[in-house]
Amino acid sequence: MRIVVNHIPREIPAQSKVSDLLQFISAQPPYAVAVNLLFIPKTKHSEHVLNENDQVEVIAPVTGG
């Protein structure tokens, strides 16, 4: 199925969860995840099923003053 991750179209298997996607893109913590502009807590990454055309943002924290 097709989703968009950080503005890049990707093909992933149907019924993939956020945790599957993070492994697929080799995301390295720390990061936050939003699906269709809704924050997905880390505790829900292995439960939240992605859908066709979902817009996913994997965001690394920014430090500084």
Coordinates of C-alpha atoms in Angstrom, one line a residue:
M1 CA 0.0 0.0 0.0
R2 CA 1.1 3.6 -0.6
I3 CA 1.8 6.0 2.3
V4 CA 3.8 9.2 2.5
V5 CA 6.6 9.5 5.0
N6 CA 8.2 12.9 5.6
H7 CA 6.8 14.0 2.2
I8 CA 8.3 10.9 0.4
P9 CA 5.9 8.3 -1.1
R10 CA 6.6 4.8 0.1
E11 CA 5.2 1.4 -0.6
I12 CA 4.7 -0.8 2.5
P13 CA 2.8 -4.1 3.1
A14 CA -0.9 -3.8 3.9
Q15 CA -1.8 -3.8 7.6
S16 CA 1.6 -2.4 8.6
K17 CA 1.8 -0.8 12.0
V18 CA 3.8 2.3 12.9
S19 CA 6.5 0.1 14.5
D20 CA 6.8 -1.8 11.2
L21 CA 7.3 1.4 9.3
L22 CA 9.9 2.7 11.8
Q23 CA 11.9 -0.5 11.3
F24 CA 11.5 -0.4 7.5
I25 CA 12.9 3.2 7.4
S26 CA 15.6 2.4 10.0
A27 CA 14.5 5.2 12.2
Q28 CA 16.8 5.9 15.1
P29 CA 15.4 7.2 18.4
P30 CA 14.7 9.7 19.7
Y31 CA 11.8 10.6 17.5
A32 CA 8.1 11.5 17.6
V33 CA 5.5 10.1 15.1
A34 CA 2.4 11.8 13.7
V35 CA -0.1 10.1 11.4
N36 CA -2.4 12.5 9.5
L37 CA -1.3 15.2 11.9
L38 CA -2.2 13.2 15.0
F39 CA 0.6 12.3 17.5
I40 CA 1.0 8.6 18.1
P41 CA 2.5 7.8 21.5
K42 CA 5.4 5.4 21.6
T43 CA 3.2 3.0 23.6
K44 CA 0.8 2.8 20.6
H45 CA 3.4 2.3 17.8
S46 CA 2.9 -1.5 17.8
E47 CA -0.9 -1.2 17.7
H48 CA -1.6 1.7 15.3
V49 CA -2.3 0.2 11.8
L50 CA -1.4 2.4 8.9
N51 CA -3.9 2.9 6.0
E52 CA -3.5 3.7 2.3
N53 CA -2.5 7.3 1.7
D54 CA -1.7 8.0 5.3
Q55 CA 0.6 11.0 5.8
V56 CA 3.3 10.1 8.3
E57 CA 5.8 12.4 9.9
V58 CA 8.8 11.0 11.8
I59 CA 10.3 14.0 13.7
A60 CA 13.6 14.2 15.5
P61 CA 13.8 16.6 18.4
V62 CA 15.6 19.9 17.9
T63 CA 17.8 21.2 20.7
G64 CA 19.2 24.7 21.2
G65 CA 18.3 28.0 22.5

